[in-house]
Amino acid sequence: NNIGVWLAPALNIHRHPLCGRNFEYYSEDPFITGKIGAATVEGVQSVNIAATIKHFACNNKETNRKNSDSRLSERALREIYLKGFEIAIRESDPWALMTSYNSVNGKFTQQNYDLVTTVLRDEWGFDGMVMTDWGFKEGTPYIVKSGNDLLQPGNQTEMERILAAAKDGTIKMEEIDRNVTRILEYVVKTPRFNGKSYNHD
């Protein structure tokens, strides 16, 4: 299809057999999830197409997924729900990651600095671009501050909120520059920008 970005693979856990997204999640086992996810990312990116691992994190159900709150201990979070992402990131270096709609312990993932920066970037060494799922919550400044680089699909209202937050000091210009830099680094990796040809052999 001559695409430059693939919004997959999805690495959430089969927590319940009736989860509406189980068809695209790999397993109830985080080790299997991580290994298959890493292999998939390597395969996709070997032909210069960006892989975007998702939905980070704890997207455990389809019902009310935009407002659900996944409540769990840090041990369960790290050993079950984050482990597949960690394996895929450490082994295959995906170019992008998509946050989820839901909250984790009361905080929306897209606005969660501990998840998006402390764990993802500082602990695991992820250096790609982070994007929101399609549609996002109020609190745009917190999305930017958390390290979520790209708001999808984005609109004029969100841009105005970011500019207003920069003017009143809620967001630092350094935080905006950091996010924009990661978006641009992502763009130059994509084949349409850098002139690399697709390999369909």
PDB file of C-alpha atoms in Angstrom:
ATOM      1  CA  ASN A   1       0.000   0.000   0.000  1.00  0.00           C
ATOM      2  CA  ASN A   2       3.077   2.262  -0.078  1.00  0.00           C
ATOM      3  CA  ILE A   3       2.599   3.324   3.546  1.00  0.00           C
ATOM      4  CA  GLY A   4       5.350   4.828   5.685  1.00  0.00           C
ATOM      5  CA  VAL A   5       3.863   4.159   9.135  1.00  0.00           C
ATOM      6  CA  TRP A   6       2.136   1.057  10.489  1.00  0.00           C
ATOM      7  CA  LEU A   7      -0.026   1.626  13.597  1.00  0.00           C
ATOM      8  CA  ALA A   8       0.804  -1.801  15.003  1.00  0.00           C
ATOM      9  CA  PRO A   9       1.675  -4.172  16.592  1.00  0.00           C
ATOM     10  CA  ALA A  10      -0.639  -4.090  19.594  1.00  0.00           C
ATOM     11  CA  LEU A  11       0.924  -5.546  22.727  1.00  0.00           C
ATOM     12  CA  ASN A  12      -1.784  -5.528  25.358  1.00  0.00           C
ATOM     13  CA  ILE A  13      -2.572  -8.584  27.445  1.00  0.00           C
ATOM     14  CA  HIS A  14      -5.504 -10.968  26.962  1.00  0.00           C
ATOM     15  CA  ARG A  15      -6.917 -10.140  30.379  1.00  0.00           C
ATOM     16  CA  HIS A  16     -10.449 -11.327  29.573  1.00  0.00           C
ATOM     17  CA  PRO A  17     -11.627 -13.625  26.753  1.00  0.00           C
ATOM     18  CA  LEU A  18     -14.268 -11.125  25.658  1.00  0.00           C
ATOM     19  CA  CYS A  19     -11.932  -8.158  25.180  1.00  0.00           C
ATOM     20  CA  GLY A  20     -12.876  -6.595  21.847  1.00  0.00           C
ATOM     21  CA  ARG A  21      -9.261  -6.193  20.748  1.00  0.00           C
ATOM     22  CA  ASN A  22      -7.995  -9.722  21.496  1.00  0.00           C
ATOM     23  CA  PHE A  23      -7.861 -10.384  17.755  1.00  0.00           C
ATOM     24  CA  GLU A  24      -4.873  -8.023  17.523  1.00  0.00           C
ATOM     25  CA  TYR A  25      -3.242  -8.740  20.893  1.00  0.00           C
ATOM     26  CA  TYR A  26      -0.898 -11.698  21.032  1.00  0.00           C
ATOM     27  CA  SER A  27      -1.297 -13.491  24.327  1.00  0.00           C
ATOM     28  CA  GLU A  28      -2.149 -13.574  28.004  1.00  0.00           C
ATOM     29  CA  ASP A  29       1.578 -14.069  28.592  1.00  0.00           C
ATOM     30  CA  PRO A  30       3.812 -10.963  28.602  1.00  0.00           C
ATOM     31  CA  PHE A  31       6.945 -12.855  27.548  1.00  0.00           C
ATOM     32  CA  ILE A  32       5.256 -14.295  24.446  1.00  0.00           C
ATOM     33  CA  THR A  33       3.714 -10.903  23.726  1.00  0.00           C
ATOM     34  CA  GLY A  34       7.078  -9.161  23.922  1.00  0.00           C
ATOM     35  CA  LYS A  35       8.942 -11.705  21.808  1.00  0.00           C
ATOM     36  CA  ILE A  36       6.341 -11.849  19.033  1.00  0.00           C
ATOM     37  CA  GLY A  37       5.972  -8.060  19.146  1.00  0.00           C
ATOM     38  CA  ALA A  38       9.736  -7.552  18.877  1.00  0.00           C
ATOM     39  CA  ALA A  39       9.981  -9.924  15.900  1.00  0.00           C
ATOM     40  CA  THR A  40       7.096  -8.144  14.185  1.00  0.00           C
ATOM     41  CA  VAL A  41       8.681  -4.725  14.694  1.00  0.00           C
ATOM     42  CA  GLU A  42      12.013  -5.973  13.315  1.00  0.00           C
ATOM     43  CA  GLY A  43      10.314  -7.393  10.244  1.00  0.00           C
ATOM     44  CA  VAL A  44       8.282  -4.281   9.477  1.00  0.00           C
ATOM     45  CA  GLN A  45      11.145  -1.868  10.065  1.00  0.00           C
ATOM     46  CA  SER A  46      13.545  -3.985   7.994  1.00  0.00           C
ATOM     47  CA  VAL A  47      11.738  -2.650   4.902  1.00  0.00           C
ATOM     48  CA  ASN A  48      11.858   0.966   6.130  1.00  0.00           C
ATOM     49  CA  ILE A  49       8.294   1.148   7.395  1.00  0.00           C
ATOM     50  CA  ALA A  50       7.827   2.568  10.889  1.00  0.00           C
ATOM     51  CA  ALA A  51       6.207   0.309  13.488  1.00  0.00           C
ATOM     52  CA  THR A  52       4.071   1.860  16.235  1.00  0.00           C
ATOM     53  CA  ILE A  53       3.624  -0.347  19.288  1.00  0.00           C
ATOM     54  CA  LYS A  54       0.369   0.237  21.168  1.00  0.00           C
ATOM     55  CA  HIS A  55      -1.788   0.719  23.344  1.00  0.00           C
ATOM     56  CA  PHE A  56       0.486   1.869  26.178  1.00  0.00           C
ATOM     57  CA  ALA A  57      -0.738   0.713  28.653  1.00  0.00           C
ATOM     58  CA  CYS A  58      -3.347  -1.505  30.318  1.00  0.00           C
ATOM     59  CA  ASN A  59      -5.943  -1.222  27.563  1.00  0.00           C
ATOM     60  CA  ASN A  60      -7.749  -4.214  29.009  1.00  0.00           C
ATOM     61  CA  LYS A  61     -11.280  -3.893  27.662  1.00  0.00           C
ATOM     62  CA  GLU A  62     -13.216  -2.381  24.797  1.00  0.00           C
ATOM     63  CA  THR A  63     -16.303  -1.296  26.751  1.00  0.00           C
ATOM     64  CA  ASN A  64     -15.878   2.323  27.853  1.00  0.00           C
ATOM     65  CA  ARG A  65     -12.200   2.148  26.899  1.00  0.00           C
ATOM     66  CA  LYS A  66     -11.935   5.924  26.634  1.00  0.00           C
ATOM     67  CA  ASN A  67     -12.909   6.419  30.269  1.00  0.00           C
ATOM     68  CA  SER A  68     -11.997   3.186  32.047  1.00  0.00           C
ATOM     69  CA  ASP A  69      -9.503   3.169  34.886  1.00  0.00           C
ATOM     70  CA  SER A  70      -7.176   0.172  35.218  1.00  0.00           C
ATOM     71  CA  ARG A  71      -6.423  -0.226  38.937  1.00  0.00           C
ATOM     72  CA  LEU A  72      -3.444  -2.391  39.768  1.00  0.00           C
ATOM     73  CA  SER A  73      -0.292  -2.635  41.851  1.00  0.00           C
ATOM     74  CA  GLU A  74       3.075  -1.499  40.531  1.00  0.00           C
ATOM     75  CA  ARG A  75       4.254  -5.108  40.602  1.00  0.00           C
ATOM     76  CA  ALA A  76       1.373  -6.292  38.409  1.00  0.00           C
ATOM     77  CA  LEU A  77       1.864  -3.304  36.130  1.00  0.00           C
ATOM     78  CA  ARG A  78       5.552  -4.008  35.606  1.00  0.00           C
ATOM     79  CA  GLU A  79       5.494  -7.823  35.552  1.00  0.00           C
ATOM     80  CA  ILE A  80       2.378  -8.316  33.415  1.00  0.00           C
ATOM     81  CA  TYR A  81       1.091  -5.255  31.578  1.00  0.00           C
ATOM     82  CA  LEU A  82       4.332  -3.406  30.788  1.00  0.00           C
ATOM     83  CA  LYS A  83       6.667  -6.363  30.319  1.00  0.00           C
ATOM     84  CA  GLY A  84       5.714  -7.059  26.687  1.00  0.00           C
ATOM     85  CA  PHE A  85       6.344  -3.419  25.793  1.00  0.00           C
ATOM     86  CA  GLU A  86       9.672  -3.470  27.594  1.00  0.00           C
ATOM     87  CA  ILE A  87      10.834  -6.590  25.733  1.00  0.00           C
ATOM     88  CA  ALA A  88       9.808  -5.186  22.342  1.00  0.00           C
ATOM     89  CA  ILE A  89      11.510  -1.850  23.003  1.00  0.00           C
ATOM     90  CA  ARG A  90      14.754  -3.332  24.271  1.00  0.00           C
ATOM     91  CA  GLU A  91      14.981  -5.940  21.485  1.00  0.00           C
ATOM     92  CA  SER A  92      13.631  -4.187  18.390  1.00  0.00           C
ATOM     93  CA  ASP A  93      13.835  -0.391  18.869  1.00  0.00           C
ATOM     94  CA  PRO A  94      10.406   0.584  17.469  1.00  0.00           C
ATOM     95  CA  TRP A  95      10.265   4.036  15.923  1.00  0.00           C
ATOM     96  CA  ALA A  96       6.966   4.981  17.578  1.00  0.00           C
ATOM     97  CA  LEU A  97       4.581   4.162  20.402  1.00  0.00           C
ATOM     98  CA  MET A  98       0.904   4.989  20.888  1.00  0.00           C
ATOM     99  CA  THR A  99      -0.541   5.669  24.329  1.00  0.00           C
ATOM    100  CA  SER A 100      -3.969   4.349  25.293  1.00  0.00           C
ATOM    101  CA  TYR A 101      -7.247   6.112  26.088  1.00  0.00           C
ATOM    102  CA  ASN A 102      -7.700   4.694  29.571  1.00  0.00           C
ATOM    103  CA  SER A 103      -6.383   5.760  32.938  1.00  0.00           C
ATOM    104  CA  VAL A 104      -3.969   3.758  35.059  1.00  0.00           C
ATOM    105  CA  ASN A 105      -4.640   4.189  38.766  1.00  0.00           C
ATOM    106  CA  GLY A 106      -6.604   7.365  38.166  1.00  0.00           C
ATOM    107  CA  LYS A 107      -4.335   9.110  35.644  1.00  0.00           C
ATOM    108  CA  PHE A 108      -4.792   9.108  31.869  1.00  0.00           C
ATOM    109  CA  THR A 109      -1.857   7.326  30.244  1.00  0.00           C
ATOM    110  CA  GLN A 110      -1.312  10.082  27.682  1.00  0.00           C
ATOM    111  CA  GLN A 111      -0.789  12.560  30.549  1.00  0.00           C
ATOM    112  CA  ASN A 112       1.230  10.238  32.778  1.00  0.00           C
ATOM    113  CA  TYR A 113       4.832  11.449  33.061  1.00  0.00           C
ATOM    114  CA  ASP A 114       5.837   8.404  35.107  1.00  0.00           C
ATOM    115  CA  LEU A 115       4.753   6.051  32.306  1.00  0.00           C
ATOM    116  CA  VAL A 116       5.695   8.094  29.233  1.00  0.00           C
ATOM    117  CA  THR A 117       9.003   9.503  30.416  1.00  0.00           C
ATOM    118  CA  THR A 118      10.272   7.881  33.627  1.00  0.00           C
ATOM    119  CA  VAL A 119       9.610   4.245  32.662  1.00  0.00           C
ATOM    120  CA  LEU A 120       9.483   4.358  28.855  1.00  0.00           C
ATOM    121  CA  ARG A 121      12.375   6.701  28.135  1.00  0.00           C
ATOM    122  CA  ASP A 122      14.535   6.907  31.250  1.00  0.00           C
ATOM    123  CA  GLU A 123      14.394   3.241  32.311  1.00  0.00           C
ATOM    124  CA  TRP A 124      13.959   1.429  28.993  1.00  0.00           C
ATOM    125  CA  GLY A 125      15.825   3.826  26.717  1.00  0.00           C
ATOM    126  CA  PHE A 126      13.006   4.373  24.203  1.00  0.00           C
ATOM    127  CA  ASP A 127      14.069   7.181  21.856  1.00  0.00           C
ATOM    128  CA  GLY A 128      11.215   7.154  19.346  1.00  0.00           C
ATOM    129  CA  MET A 129       8.113   9.293  19.000  1.00  0.00           C
ATOM    130  CA  VAL A 130       5.093   8.911  21.288  1.00  0.00           C
ATOM    131  CA  MET A 131       1.617   9.674  19.923  1.00  0.00           C
ATOM    132  CA  THR A 132      -1.853   9.660  21.429  1.00  0.00           C
ATOM    133  CA  ASP A 133      -4.577   7.309  20.289  1.00  0.00           C
ATOM    134  CA  TRP A 134      -7.135   8.904  17.969  1.00  0.00           C
ATOM    135  CA  GLY A 135      -8.799  11.479  20.137  1.00  0.00           C
ATOM    136  CA  PHE A 136      -7.527  12.621  23.507  1.00  0.00           C
ATOM    137  CA  LYS A 137      -8.628  14.090  26.799  1.00  0.00           C
ATOM    138  CA  GLU A 138      -8.806  17.621  28.086  1.00  0.00           C
ATOM    139  CA  GLY A 139      -5.555  18.681  29.656  1.00  0.00           C
ATOM    140  CA  THR A 140      -3.465  19.221  26.543  1.00  0.00           C
ATOM    141  CA  PRO A 141      -0.621  20.876  28.507  1.00  0.00           C
ATOM    142  CA  TYR A 142      -0.227  17.729  30.597  1.00  0.00           C
ATOM    143  CA  ILE A 143      -0.060  15.591  27.457  1.00  0.00           C
ATOM    144  CA  VAL A 144       2.805  17.739  26.192  1.00  0.00           C
ATOM    145  CA  LYS A 145       4.578  17.791  29.570  1.00  0.00           C
ATOM    146  CA  SER A 146       4.341  14.015  29.971  1.00  0.00           C
ATOM    147  CA  GLY A 147       6.460  13.527  26.844  1.00  0.00           C
ATOM    148  CA  ASN A 148       3.620  12.559  24.522  1.00  0.00           C
ATOM    149  CA  ASP A 149       4.956  14.166  21.361  1.00  0.00           C
ATOM    150  CA  LEU A 150       2.135  14.000  18.821  1.00  0.00           C
ATOM    151  CA  LEU A 151      -1.582  14.573  19.445  1.00  0.00           C
ATOM    152  CA  GLN A 152      -3.726  12.647  16.981  1.00  0.00           C
ATOM    153  CA  PRO A 153      -5.469  13.821  14.947  1.00  0.00           C
ATOM    154  CA  GLY A 154      -4.783  17.319  16.290  1.00  0.00           C
ATOM    155  CA  ASN A 155      -6.768  20.474  15.605  1.00  0.00           C
ATOM    156  CA  GLN A 156      -6.732  24.254  15.918  1.00  0.00           C
ATOM    157  CA  THR A 157      -8.193  24.187  19.436  1.00  0.00           C
ATOM    158  CA  GLU A 158      -5.404  21.990  20.749  1.00  0.00           C
ATOM    159  CA  MET A 159      -2.768  24.176  19.109  1.00  0.00           C
ATOM    160  CA  GLU A 160      -4.271  27.243  20.785  1.00  0.00           C
ATOM    161  CA  ARG A 161      -4.272  25.467  24.155  1.00  0.00           C
ATOM    162  CA  ILE A 162      -0.600  24.609  23.763  1.00  0.00           C
ATOM    163  CA  LEU A 163       0.280  28.197  22.804  1.00  0.00           C
ATOM    164  CA  ALA A 164      -1.731  29.598  25.739  1.00  0.00           C
ATOM    165  CA  ALA A 165      -0.039  27.170  28.145  1.00  0.00           C
ATOM    166  CA  ALA A 166       3.368  28.201  26.809  1.00  0.00           C
ATOM    167  CA  LYS A 167       2.518  31.878  27.330  1.00  0.00           C
ATOM    168  CA  ASP A 168       1.332  31.402  30.918  1.00  0.00           C
ATOM    169  CA  GLY A 169       4.245  29.141  31.821  1.00  0.00           C
ATOM    170  CA  THR A 170       2.299  25.898  32.248  1.00  0.00           C
ATOM    171  CA  ILE A 171       4.451  24.401  29.488  1.00  0.00           C
ATOM    172  CA  LYS A 172       8.092  25.324  29.049  1.00  0.00           C
ATOM    173  CA  MET A 173       9.369  26.060  25.558  1.00  0.00           C
ATOM    174  CA  GLU A 174      12.040  23.420  26.181  1.00  0.00           C
ATOM    175  CA  GLU A 175       9.274  20.811  26.533  1.00  0.00           C
ATOM    176  CA  ILE A 176       7.679  21.859  23.239  1.00  0.00           C
ATOM    177  CA  ASP A 177      11.068  21.883  21.505  1.00  0.00           C
ATOM    178  CA  ARG A 178      11.822  18.396  22.886  1.00  0.00           C
ATOM    179  CA  ASN A 179       8.572  17.000  21.508  1.00  0.00           C
ATOM    180  CA  VAL A 180       8.914  18.719  18.127  1.00  0.00           C
ATOM    181  CA  THR A 181      12.484  17.426  17.813  1.00  0.00           C
ATOM    182  CA  ARG A 182      11.304  13.841  18.325  1.00  0.00           C
ATOM    183  CA  ILE A 183       8.571  14.291  15.700  1.00  0.00           C
ATOM    184  CA  LEU A 184      11.115  15.603  13.191  1.00  0.00           C
ATOM    185  CA  GLU A 185      13.542  12.778  13.976  1.00  0.00           C
ATOM    186  CA  TYR A 186      10.707  10.366  13.274  1.00  0.00           C
ATOM    187  CA  VAL A 187       9.820  12.071   9.988  1.00  0.00           C
ATOM    188  CA  VAL A 188      13.340  11.842   8.598  1.00  0.00           C
ATOM    189  CA  LYS A 189      13.377   8.079   9.260  1.00  0.00           C
ATOM    190  CA  THR A 190      10.329   7.504   7.068  1.00  0.00           C
ATOM    191  CA  PRO A 191      10.863   6.447   3.443  1.00  0.00           C
ATOM    192  CA  ARG A 192       8.838   9.197   1.822  1.00  0.00           C
ATOM    193  CA  PHE A 193      11.091  11.790   3.410  1.00  0.00           C
ATOM    194  CA  ASN A 194      14.490  10.147   3.131  1.00  0.00           C
ATOM    195  CA  GLY A 195      14.078   8.685  -0.356  1.00  0.00           C
ATOM    196  CA  LYS A 196      14.624   5.063   0.662  1.00  0.00           C
ATOM    197  CA  SER A 197      12.783   2.646  -1.557  1.00  0.00           C
ATOM    198  CA  TYR A 198      10.337   0.037  -0.312  1.00  0.00           C
ATOM    199  CA  ASN A 199      11.549  -3.530  -0.451  1.00  0.00           C
ATOM    200  CA  HIS A 200       8.716  -5.850  -1.461  1.00  0.00           C
ATOM    201  CA  ASP A 201      10.810  -8.941  -2.166  1.00  0.00           C
TER     202      ASP A 201
END
